[in-house]
């Protein structure tokens, strides 16, 4: 298995171009199942999760024409199967995003239950409740969700008890082809949900309340969507935030290119309270870190609050920030797997329930560590950038799922990082 070796201590400089957002691209790819026409997607990140979902689309009978590493044209006119098999869903739980569109367009589908993962149980009950509210009949059998709506889905009022990104996305895609009007209360407001709504609006679907917690969607009554193409995927706000942390932890000024500063405001605000300064223009952000970061407590929450997907990276910063930091994880019950690995590098982090207390240490020392999930892996990379000596990071297939060419981008900034095949 591939692993990374990082020799800590190098200063970074220069600029890094941010890739398209994985978490925006996944629902957009799923939404192509709502259409029977050619749809070109651009600025796709070249990461494993995207390849996995494109493979699923092909397994369903969709045609995917790969132009280069960042652009494809998909045609889902001749879908021949509505079953998302275990082999794919077990690799990537976001495959559940095909549930809403397949059911809405074909009146039936079967998707393997995703099960738990390294960051928590991650149930899909809210996805299913939303579809049931729209008239779907759902049974769980032999590890599969089997959903039927032979006469099509019907517009409904959906109230989410909890804000769910994927649940909102599945409901929005299903509602787009339903008969009648759907109102979603307590919808997620993440930029990825907004992009999904925007491409549907551009494709002729009437949607009100885009980017708010109450979204109203006029379904097409089963008529496939004629998307306006090409669709350009928005910049990855979590990749961008991770590179800002790389600048902050190494006390290096670096510039992010092709970024949406509004989407990373929570990370920028937190870094400002830790002593960093910024130059922000249309699609570029430059960070100027202080000689010593100052601790700032963190509570993860839904957008536009501080993202759970940045919690692990900021924990790496907290290790060397002046003072103690409390980090409260509110979204996932088990998203602290990186704590013990960071402690192996010399960090002083204590865990109680969903709160981590991080005490400042003077230095970290390189060691062998193991990545446990995507963002946990990036926290280990950040810590390794300042650890004395060499850190070997194992199980980096987690990183490859969501960070495009991480070692190439960090090397170009001056990091001493090497992938062993
Ligand atoms: C999305 O996951 C992201 N994934 C995650 O990013 C991100 O951490 C998460 O949103 C929160 O921002 C993608 O977009 C592909 P949720 P999702 O449904 O949609 C509970 C990364 O590192 N819940 O908003 O699965 C759930 O357990 C990944 O890129 C239910 O209880 O997250 C969690 O506690 C990791 N029942 C909370 O809601 C449900 O039916 C929020 O989860 C659905 C969710």
CSV table of C-alpha atoms and ligand atoms in Angstrom, one decimal:
chain,number,residue,atom,x,y,z
A,1,UNK,CA,0.0,0.0,0.0
A,2,UNK,CA,1.2,3.5,-0.8
A,3,UNK,CA,2.4,5.7,2.1
A,4,UNK,CA,3.8,9.2,2.4
A,5,UNK,CA,7.0,10.3,4.0
A,6,UNK,CA,7.2,13.9,5.1
A,7,UNK,CA,10.3,15.5,6.4
A,8,UNK,CA,9.2,18.3,8.7
A,9,UNK,CA,10.5,21.8,9.0
A,10,UNK,CA,10.4,23.2,5.5
A,11,UNK,CA,8.9,26.6,4.9
A,12,UNK,CA,6.3,26.9,2.2
A,13,UNK,CA,5.9,29.7,-0.3
A,14,UNK,CA,4.1,30.4,-3.6
A,15,UNK,CA,0.6,29.5,-4.7
A,16,UNK,CA,-1.6,26.5,-5.0
A,17,UNK,CA,-4.6,26.1,-7.3
A,18,UNK,CA,-7.7,24.7,-5.6
A,19,UNK,CA,-9.5,21.8,-7.3
A,20,UNK,CA,-13.2,21.4,-7.9
A,21,UNK,CA,-15.2,20.3,-4.8
A,22,UNK,CA,-15.6,16.6,-4.3
A,23,UNK,CA,-18.7,17.1,-2.2
A,24,UNK,CA,-20.3,19.4,-4.8
A,25,UNK,CA,-19.3,17.1,-7.7
A,26,UNK,CA,-20.9,14.0,-6.2
A,27,UNK,CA,-24.5,15.2,-6.1
A,28,UNK,CA,-24.1,16.9,-9.5
A,29,UNK,CA,-23.0,13.5,-10.9
A,30,UNK,CA,-26.0,11.8,-9.2
A,31,UNK,CA,-28.3,14.6,-10.6
A,32,UNK,CA,-27.2,13.7,-14.2
A,33,UNK,CA,-29.5,10.6,-13.6
A,34,UNK,CA,-32.4,13.0,-13.8
A,35,UNK,CA,-31.6,13.7,-17.4
A,36,UNK,CA,-31.6,11.8,-20.7
A,37,UNK,CA,-29.3,14.2,-22.5
A,38,UNK,CA,-25.6,14.8,-22.8
A,39,UNK,CA,-24.2,16.7,-19.8
A,40,UNK,CA,-20.6,17.9,-19.7
A,41,UNK,CA,-19.1,18.4,-16.2
A,42,UNK,CA,-15.9,20.6,-15.8
A,43,UNK,CA,-13.5,21.2,-13.0
A,44,UNK,CA,-14.1,17.8,-11.5
A,45,UNK,CA,-11.5,17.0,-8.9
A,46,UNK,CA,-9.3,14.1,-10.0
A,47,UNK,CA,-9.9,12.0,-6.8
A,48,UNK,CA,-10.9,8.4,-6.2
A,49,UNK,CA,-14.5,9.2,-4.9
A,50,UNK,CA,-15.4,10.9,-8.2
A,51,UNK,CA,-14.1,7.9,-10.2
A,52,UNK,CA,-16.1,5.6,-7.9
A,53,UNK,CA,-19.4,7.4,-8.6
A,54,UNK,CA,-18.7,7.7,-12.3
A,55,UNK,CA,-18.1,3.9,-12.3
A,56,UNK,CA,-21.5,3.4,-10.6
A,57,UNK,CA,-23.2,5.5,-13.2
A,58,UNK,CA,-21.6,3.3,-15.9
A,59,UNK,CA,-22.7,0.2,-14.0
A,60,UNK,CA,-26.3,1.5,-14.2
A,61,UNK,CA,-25.9,1.8,-18.0
A,62,UNK,CA,-24.9,5.5,-18.2
A,63,UNK,CA,-22.3,6.5,-20.8
A,64,UNK,CA,-19.4,8.4,-19.5
A,65,UNK,CA,-17.0,10.0,-22.0
A,66,UNK,CA,-13.8,11.0,-20.2
A,67,UNK,CA,-12.2,14.1,-21.8
A,68,UNK,CA,-9.4,14.5,-19.4
A,69,UNK,CA,-8.8,14.2,-15.7
A,70,UNK,CA,-11.2,17.0,-14.9
A,71,UNK,CA,-14.0,16.8,-17.5
A,72,UNK,CA,-16.5,14.2,-18.6
A,73,UNK,CA,-19.7,14.1,-20.7
A,74,UNK,CA,-22.3,11.8,-19.2
A,75,UNK,CA,-25.4,10.5,-21.0
A,76,UNK,CA,-28.0,8.6,-19.0
A,77,UNK,CA,-30.6,8.0,-21.7
A,78,UNK,CA,-30.2,4.3,-21.6
A,79,UNK,CA,-30.1,3.4,-18.0
A,80,UNK,CA,-30.4,-0.4,-17.8
A,81,UNK,CA,-30.2,-1.1,-14.1
A,82,UNK,CA,-31.5,0.8,-11.0
A,83,UNK,CA,-29.4,-1.2,-8.5
A,84,UNK,CA,-26.4,0.4,-6.7
A,85,UNK,CA,-24.5,-2.7,-5.6
A,86,UNK,CA,-22.7,-3.3,-2.3
A,87,UNK,CA,-19.3,-3.5,-4.2
A,88,UNK,CA,-19.6,0.3,-4.9
A,89,UNK,CA,-21.6,1.6,-2.0
A,90,UNK,CA,-19.2,-0.1,0.5
A,91,UNK,CA,-16.4,1.8,-1.1
A,92,UNK,CA,-18.1,5.2,-0.9
A,93,UNK,CA,-21.2,5.9,1.2
A,94,UNK,CA,-22.1,9.0,-0.9
A,95,UNK,CA,-23.4,6.5,-3.5
A,96,UNK,CA,-26.6,6.8,-1.5
A,97,UNK,CA,-27.1,10.0,-3.6
A,98,UNK,CA,-28.3,8.0,-6.5
A,99,UNK,CA,-31.4,6.9,-4.5
A,100,UNK,CA,-33.5,10.0,-5.0
A,101,UNK,CA,-32.8,10.6,-8.7
A,102,UNK,CA,-33.1,6.9,-9.7
A,103,UNK,CA,-36.4,6.6,-7.8
A,104,UNK,CA,-37.8,9.8,-9.2
A,105,UNK,CA,-36.9,9.0,-12.8
A,106,UNK,CA,-37.5,5.2,-13.0
A,107,UNK,CA,-40.1,4.6,-10.2
A,108,UNK,CA,-37.9,2.1,-8.5
A,109,UNK,CA,-34.4,1.5,-7.3
A,110,UNK,CA,-32.3,-0.6,-5.0
A,111,UNK,CA,-29.3,0.8,-3.1
A,112,UNK,CA,-27.0,-1.2,-0.8
A,113,UNK,CA,-27.2,0.1,2.8
A,114,UNK,CA,-24.0,2.2,3.4
A,115,UNK,CA,-23.5,1.1,7.0
A,116,UNK,CA,-21.4,3.0,9.5
A,117,UNK,CA,-18.0,4.4,8.9
A,118,UNK,CA,-14.8,5.6,10.6
A,119,UNK,CA,-16.4,8.9,11.8
A,120,UNK,CA,-19.8,7.6,13.1
A,121,UNK,CA,-22.9,5.5,12.5
A,122,UNK,CA,-24.2,7.8,9.8
A,123,UNK,CA,-27.7,6.5,9.4
A,124,UNK,CA,-29.8,7.3,6.3
A,125,UNK,CA,-33.2,7.4,8.1
A,126,UNK,CA,-33.8,11.0,7.1
A,127,UNK,CA,-33.1,10.3,3.4
A,128,UNK,CA,-35.7,7.5,3.6
A,129,UNK,CA,-38.3,9.5,5.5
A,130,UNK,CA,-38.1,12.3,3.0
A,131,UNK,CA,-38.7,9.9,0.1
A,132,UNK,CA,-41.5,8.2,2.0
A,133,UNK,CA,-43.2,11.6,2.5
A,134,UNK,CA,-43.2,11.9,-1.3
A,135,UNK,CA,-45.0,8.6,-1.6
A,136,UNK,CA,-42.2,6.1,-1.9
A,137,UNK,CA,-42.7,2.7,-0.5
A,138,UNK,CA,-39.4,1.6,1.1
A,139,UNK,CA,-38.3,-1.8,2.4
A,140,UNK,CA,-34.9,-2.8,3.8
A,141,UNK,CA,-34.1,-6.3,2.9
A,142,UNK,CA,-30.9,-8.3,2.6
A,143,UNK,CA,-28.7,-5.2,3.2
A,144,UNK,CA,-30.5,-3.2,0.5
A,145,UNK,CA,-32.9,-0.2,0.5
A,146,UNK,CA,-35.6,-1.1,-2.0
A,147,UNK,CA,-37.7,1.8,-3.0
A,148,UNK,CA,-40.8,1.9,-5.3
A,149,UNK,CA,-42.9,4.7,-6.6
A,150,UNK,CA,-44.5,3.2,-9.7
A,151,UNK,CA,-46.8,6.2,-10.3
A,152,UNK,CA,-44.1,8.7,-9.6
A,153,UNK,CA,-43.2,10.7,-6.5
A,154,UNK,CA,-45.6,13.4,-5.3
A,155,UNK,CA,-44.7,16.8,-3.9
A,156,UNK,CA,-44.8,16.9,-0.1
A,157,UNK,CA,-43.8,18.9,2.9
A,158,UNK,CA,-40.6,17.5,4.3
A,159,UNK,CA,-39.4,18.5,7.7
A,160,UNK,CA,-35.9,17.4,8.6
A,161,UNK,CA,-35.4,16.8,12.3
A,162,UNK,CA,-31.7,17.3,11.9
A,163,UNK,CA,-29.9,19.2,9.1
A,164,UNK,CA,-28.5,16.7,6.7
A,165,UNK,CA,-26.5,17.6,3.6
A,166,UNK,CA,-26.9,14.3,1.7
A,167,UNK,CA,-30.6,14.0,2.9
A,168,UNK,CA,-31.3,17.5,1.6
A,169,UNK,CA,-29.6,16.6,-1.7
A,170,UNK,CA,-31.5,13.4,-2.2
A,171,UNK,CA,-34.8,15.1,-1.4
A,172,UNK,CA,-34.1,18.0,-3.8
A,173,UNK,CA,-33.2,15.7,-6.6
A,174,UNK,CA,-36.3,13.6,-6.0
A,175,UNK,CA,-38.5,16.6,-5.7
A,176,UNK,CA,-37.2,18.0,-9.0
A,177,UNK,CA,-39.0,15.2,-11.0
A,178,UNK,CA,-42.0,14.7,-8.6
A,179,UNK,CA,-45.6,15.7,-9.4
A,180,UNK,CA,-46.4,18.9,-7.6
A,181,UNK,CA,-44.7,21.1,-5.1
A,182,UNK,CA,-42.2,20.0,-2.4
A,183,UNK,CA,-41.2,22.2,0.5
A,184,UNK,CA,-38.2,21.2,2.5
A,185,UNK,CA,-38.0,22.7,6.0
A,186,UNK,CA,-34.6,22.7,7.9
A,187,UNK,CA,-32.7,22.1,4.6
A,188,UNK,CA,-28.9,22.2,4.6
A,189,UNK,CA,-27.4,25.5,3.3
A,190,UNK,CA,-23.9,24.2,2.3
A,191,UNK,CA,-22.5,25.6,-0.9
A,192,UNK,CA,-22.7,22.1,-2.4
A,193,UNK,CA,-26.5,22.0,-1.8
A,194,UNK,CA,-26.7,25.5,-3.4
A,195,UNK,CA,-24.8,24.4,-6.5
A,196,UNK,CA,-27.1,21.4,-6.9
A,197,UNK,CA,-30.2,23.8,-6.7
A,198,UNK,CA,-28.6,26.2,-9.1
A,199,UNK,CA,-27.9,23.6,-11.8
A,200,UNK,CA,-31.5,22.4,-11.5
A,201,UNK,CA,-32.8,26.0,-11.8
A,202,UNK,CA,-30.6,26.5,-14.9
A,203,UNK,CA,-32.2,23.2,-16.2
A,204,UNK,CA,-35.7,24.8,-15.9
A,205,UNK,CA,-36.8,23.6,-12.4
A,206,UNK,CA,-38.5,26.3,-10.4
A,207,UNK,CA,-36.9,26.5,-7.0
A,208,UNK,CA,-37.4,29.1,-4.3
A,209,UNK,CA,-35.3,29.7,-1.2
A,210,UNK,CA,-32.0,28.4,-2.7
A,211,UNK,CA,-29.3,28.7,0.0
A,212,UNK,CA,-31.9,29.1,2.8
A,213,UNK,CA,-33.3,26.5,5.2
A,214,UNK,CA,-36.7,26.4,3.5
A,215,UNK,CA,-36.6,25.3,-0.1
A,216,UNK,CA,-39.7,25.0,-2.4
A,217,UNK,CA,-39.4,23.0,-5.5
A,218,UNK,CA,-41.9,22.6,-8.4
A,219,UNK,CA,-41.5,19.1,-9.8
A,220,UNK,CA,-41.5,18.5,-13.5
A,221,UNK,CA,-44.0,15.7,-13.1
A,222,UNK,CA,-41.6,13.0,-14.4
A,223,UNK,CA,-40.1,15.0,-17.3
A,224,UNK,CA,-36.3,14.6,-17.4
A,225,UNK,CA,-34.2,17.7,-16.8
A,226,UNK,CA,-32.6,19.5,-19.7
A,227,UNK,CA,-29.5,20.7,-17.8
A,228,UNK,CA,-27.6,23.7,-19.1
A,229,UNK,CA,-24.1,22.4,-19.9
A,230,UNK,CA,-21.3,22.6,-19.3
A,231,UNK,CA,-21.6,22.5,-15.5
A,232,UNK,CA,-18.5,23.8,-13.7
A,233,UNK,CA,-18.0,22.4,-10.3
A,234,UNK,CA,-17.4,25.0,-7.5
A,235,UNK,CA,-14.0,25.2,-5.8
A,236,UNK,CA,-13.4,22.8,-2.9
A,237,UNK,CA,-13.8,24.8,0.3
A,238,UNK,CA,-12.3,22.0,2.5
A,239,UNK,CA,-9.2,21.6,0.3
A,240,UNK,CA,-8.8,25.4,0.4
A,241,UNK,CA,-9.1,25.4,4.2
A,242,UNK,CA,-6.6,22.6,4.5
A,243,UNK,CA,-4.0,24.6,2.5
A,244,UNK,CA,-4.6,27.7,4.6
A,245,UNK,CA,-3.9,25.5,7.6
A,246,UNK,CA,-0.7,24.3,5.9
A,247,UNK,CA,0.4,28.0,5.6
A,248,UNK,CA,-0.6,28.7,9.2
A,249,UNK,CA,1.2,25.7,10.8
A,250,UNK,CA,4.4,26.2,8.9
A,251,UNK,CA,4.3,30.0,9.4
A,252,UNK,CA,4.4,30.5,5.7
A,253,UNK,CA,2.6,33.0,3.5
A,254,UNK,CA,0.9,31.1,0.6
A,255,UNK,CA,-1.7,32.1,-1.9
A,256,UNK,CA,-4.8,30.0,-2.9
A,257,UNK,CA,-5.9,30.4,-6.5
A,258,UNK,CA,-9.4,29.6,-7.9
A,259,UNK,CA,-11.0,29.7,-4.5
A,260,UNK,CA,-14.3,31.1,-3.3
A,261,UNK,CA,-13.5,33.2,-0.3
A,262,UNK,CA,-17.1,33.4,0.9
A,263,UNK,CA,-17.3,29.6,1.2
A,264,UNK,CA,-14.2,29.5,3.5
A,265,UNK,CA,-15.2,32.4,5.7
A,266,UNK,CA,-15.6,30.2,8.8
A,267,UNK,CA,-12.0,29.0,8.4
A,268,UNK,CA,-10.7,32.5,7.6
A,269,UNK,CA,-12.5,34.0,10.6
A,270,UNK,CA,-11.0,31.3,12.9
A,271,UNK,CA,-7.5,31.8,11.5
A,272,UNK,CA,-7.9,35.5,12.0
A,273,UNK,CA,-8.8,35.0,15.7
A,274,UNK,CA,-5.6,32.8,15.9
A,275,UNK,CA,-3.5,35.8,14.6
A,276,UNK,CA,-3.4,35.2,10.9
A,277,UNK,CA,-3.9,38.0,8.4
A,278,UNK,CA,-5.3,37.8,4.9
A,279,UNK,CA,-5.4,39.4,1.5
A,280,UNK,CA,-8.7,38.5,-0.2
A,281,UNK,CA,-9.6,39.2,-3.8
A,282,UNK,CA,-12.2,37.7,-6.2
A,283,UNK,CA,-10.8,34.2,-6.4
A,284,UNK,CA,-7.5,34.4,-4.5
A,285,UNK,CA,-6.7,34.3,-0.9
A,286,UNK,CA,-3.3,34.9,0.6
A,287,UNK,CA,-2.6,34.0,4.2
A,288,UNK,CA,0.0,35.8,6.4
A,289,UNK,CA,0.5,33.7,9.6
A,290,UNK,CA,1.9,35.1,12.8
A,291,UNK,CA,5.2,33.9,14.4
A,292,UNK,CA,3.0,32.0,17.0
A,293,UNK,CA,-0.6,31.1,16.6
A,294,UNK,CA,-3.0,31.9,19.4
A,295,UNK,CA,-5.4,29.2,20.6
A,296,UNK,CA,-9.1,29.6,19.7
A,297,UNK,CA,-11.9,27.2,20.7
A,298,UNK,CA,-13.9,25.5,18.0
A,299,UNK,CA,-17.4,24.1,17.8
A,300,UNK,CA,-18.3,22.3,14.6
A,301,UNK,CA,-21.7,23.0,13.2
A,302,UNK,CA,-23.6,23.3,9.9
A,303,UNK,CA,-22.8,25.9,7.2
A,304,UNK,CA,-22.1,28.8,7.5
A,305,UNK,CA,-20.7,27.7,10.9
A,306,UNK,CA,-17.3,26.0,11.4
A,307,UNK,CA,-17.3,22.8,9.3
A,308,UNK,CA,-16.7,19.4,10.8
A,309,UNK,CA,-14.6,18.7,7.7
A,310,UNK,CA,-12.0,21.2,9.0
A,311,UNK,CA,-12.0,20.0,12.7
A,312,UNK,CA,-9.1,17.6,12.3
A,313,UNK,CA,-6.9,20.2,10.5
A,314,UNK,CA,-7.5,22.9,13.1
A,315,UNK,CA,-6.7,20.4,15.8
A,316,UNK,CA,-3.2,20.1,14.2
A,317,UNK,CA,-2.9,23.9,14.5
A,318,UNK,CA,-4.1,23.9,18.1
A,319,UNK,CA,-1.2,21.6,19.0
A,320,UNK,CA,1.2,24.4,18.5
A,321,UNK,CA,-1.0,27.4,19.4
A,322,UNK,CA,-0.3,29.4,22.5
A,323,UNK,CA,-2.7,28.3,25.2
A,324,UNK,CA,-5.2,25.5,25.5
A,325,UNK,CA,-7.9,24.8,22.9
A,326,UNK,CA,-11.2,23.1,23.4
A,327,UNK,CA,-12.7,21.5,20.3
A,328,UNK,CA,-16.3,20.3,20.4
A,329,UNK,CA,-17.5,18.0,17.6
A,330,UNK,CA,-21.2,18.4,17.2
A,331,UNK,CA,-21.9,16.6,13.9
A,332,UNK,CA,-20.3,13.1,14.1
A,333,UNK,CA,-20.0,11.0,17.3
A,334,UNK,CA,-16.7,9.4,16.4
A,335,UNK,CA,-14.7,12.0,14.5
A,336,UNK,CA,-11.6,12.1,16.8
A,337,UNK,CA,-9.7,9.1,15.4
A,338,UNK,CA,-6.8,11.4,14.6
A,339,UNK,CA,-6.3,12.2,18.3
A,340,UNK,CA,-4.3,9.1,19.2
A,341,UNK,CA,-2.2,9.4,16.0
A,342,UNK,CA,-1.4,13.1,16.6
A,343,UNK,CA,-0.4,12.1,20.2
A,344,UNK,CA,2.0,9.6,18.7
A,345,UNK,CA,3.7,12.6,17.1
A,346,UNK,CA,4.0,14.3,20.5
A,347,UNK,CA,0.8,16.2,20.8
A,348,UNK,CA,-1.0,16.5,24.2
A,349,UNK,CA,-4.7,16.0,23.4
A,350,UNK,CA,-7.3,14.7,25.9
A,351,UNK,CA,-10.7,13.4,24.9
A,352,UNK,CA,-13.9,13.4,26.8
A,353,UNK,CA,-17.0,12.5,24.8
A,354,UNK,CA,-17.3,14.9,21.9
A,355,UNK,CA,-14.8,17.4,23.3
A,356,UNK,CA,-11.1,17.4,22.8
A,357,UNK,CA,-8.7,19.5,25.0
A,358,UNK,CA,-5.5,20.4,23.2
A,359,UNK,CA,-2.6,21.6,25.2
A,360,UNK,CA,0.2,23.4,23.5
A,361,UNK,CA,3.5,21.5,23.0
A,362,UNK,CA,6.9,22.9,22.0
A,363,UNK,CA,7.6,20.4,19.3
A,364,UNK,CA,6.4,17.3,17.5
A,365,UNK,CA,8.6,14.4,16.5
A,366,UNK,CA,8.2,12.3,13.3
A,367,UNK,CA,6.8,8.8,13.7
A,368,UNK,CA,4.8,6.2,11.8
A,369,UNK,CA,1.2,7.1,11.9
A,370,UNK,CA,-2.0,5.7,10.3
A,371,UNK,CA,-4.6,7.7,8.5
A,372,UNK,CA,-8.2,6.7,9.6
A,373,UNK,CA,-10.4,8.9,7.4
A,374,UNK,CA,-10.1,11.6,4.8
A,375,UNK,CA,-9.8,14.7,7.0
A,376,UNK,CA,-8.0,12.9,9.8
A,377,UNK,CA,-5.3,12.1,7.2
A,378,UNK,CA,-4.9,15.7,6.3
A,379,UNK,CA,-4.4,16.6,9.9
A,380,UNK,CA,-1.5,14.1,10.1
A,381,UNK,CA,0.0,15.7,7.0
A,382,UNK,CA,-0.2,19.1,8.6
A,383,UNK,CA,1.4,17.9,11.8
A,384,UNK,CA,4.1,16.1,9.9
A,385,UNK,CA,5.0,19.4,8.1
A,386,UNK,CA,6.3,20.7,11.4
A,387,UNK,CA,7.4,17.5,13.2
A,388,UNK,CA,11.2,17.1,13.6
A,389,UNK,CA,12.5,14.3,11.4
A,390,UNK,CA,10.5,12.0,9.2
A,391,UNK,CA,6.9,11.0,9.5
A,392,UNK,CA,5.5,8.1,7.6
A,393,UNK,CA,1.8,8.3,7.0
A,394,UNK,CA,0.2,4.9,6.2
A,395,UNK,CA,-3.2,4.1,4.7
A,396,UNK,CA,-3.2,7.2,2.5
A,397,UNK,CA,-5.9,5.7,0.3
A,398,UNK,CA,-8.1,7.9,2.5
A,399,UNK,CA,-6.4,11.0,1.3
A,400,UNK,CA,-6.6,9.9,-2.3
A,401,UNK,CA,-10.4,9.8,-2.0
A,402,UNK,CA,-10.7,13.5,-1.6
A,403,UNK,CA,-7.4,15.5,-2.1
A,404,UNK,CA,-6.2,15.9,-5.6
A,405,UNK,CA,-2.5,15.4,-6.0
A,406,UNK,CA,-1.8,16.4,-2.4
A,407,UNK,CA,1.9,15.6,-2.5
A,408,UNK,CA,2.4,17.3,-5.8
A,409,UNK,CA,0.7,20.5,-4.6
A,410,UNK,CA,2.6,20.5,-1.3
A,411,UNK,CA,5.9,19.8,-3.0
A,412,UNK,CA,5.3,22.7,-5.4
A,413,UNK,CA,4.9,24.9,-2.3
A,414,UNK,CA,8.2,23.6,-0.9
A,415,UNK,CA,7.2,20.8,1.4
A,416,UNK,CA,9.5,17.7,1.6
A,417,UNK,CA,7.0,15.1,0.9
A,418,UNK,CA,7.4,11.8,-1.0
A,419,UNK,CA,4.9,9.0,-1.9
A,420,UNK,CA,6.2,5.5,-1.7
A,421,UNK,CA,4.4,3.2,-4.1
B,1,LIG,C1,-21.7,15.4,4.0
B,1,LIG,O1,-22.0,14.1,4.5
B,1,LIG,C2,-20.3,15.4,3.5
B,1,LIG,N1,-20.2,14.4,2.5
B,1,LIG,C3,-19.3,15.1,4.7
B,1,LIG,O2,-18.0,15.2,4.2
B,1,LIG,C4,-19.6,16.2,5.8
B,1,LIG,O3,-18.8,15.9,6.9
B,1,LIG,C5,-21.0,16.2,6.2
B,1,LIG,O4,-21.9,16.4,5.0
B,1,LIG,C6,-21.4,17.3,7.2
B,1,LIG,O5,-21.0,18.5,6.6
B,1,LIG,C7,-20.5,14.6,1.3
B,1,LIG,O6,-21.0,15.7,0.9
B,1,LIG,C8,-20.3,13.6,0.3
B,1,LIG,P1,-25.0,14.7,6.9
B,1,LIG,P2,-23.5,13.6,4.9
B,1,LIG,O7,-26.1,13.9,6.4
B,1,LIG,O8,-24.4,14.2,3.9
B,1,LIG,C9,-26.8,12.6,10.8
B,1,LIG,C10,-15.8,14.6,3.9
B,1,LIG,O9,-14.8,14.4,4.7
B,1,LIG,N2,-27.8,12.0,9.9
B,1,LIG,O10,-25.1,16.2,6.8
B,1,LIG,O11,-23.4,12.1,5.0
B,1,LIG,C11,-25.4,12.2,10.5
B,1,LIG,O12,-25.1,10.9,11.2
B,1,LIG,C12,-17.2,14.1,4.3
B,1,LIG,O13,-15.7,15.0,2.7
B,1,LIG,C13,-28.8,11.2,10.4
B,1,LIG,O14,-28.9,11.1,11.6
B,1,LIG,O15,-23.7,14.3,6.3
B,1,LIG,C14,-24.6,13.3,11.1
B,1,LIG,O16,-24.5,13.2,12.5
B,1,LIG,C15,-17.2,13.3,5.5
B,1,LIG,N3,-29.7,10.6,9.6
B,1,LIG,C16,-25.5,14.5,10.7
B,1,LIG,O17,-26.8,14.0,10.5
B,1,LIG,C17,-29.6,10.8,8.2
B,1,LIG,O18,-30.5,10.2,7.5
B,1,LIG,C18,-25.0,15.3,9.5
B,1,LIG,O19,-24.8,14.4,8.4
B,1,LIG,C19,-28.6,11.5,7.7
B,1,LIG,C20,-27.7,12.2,8.5
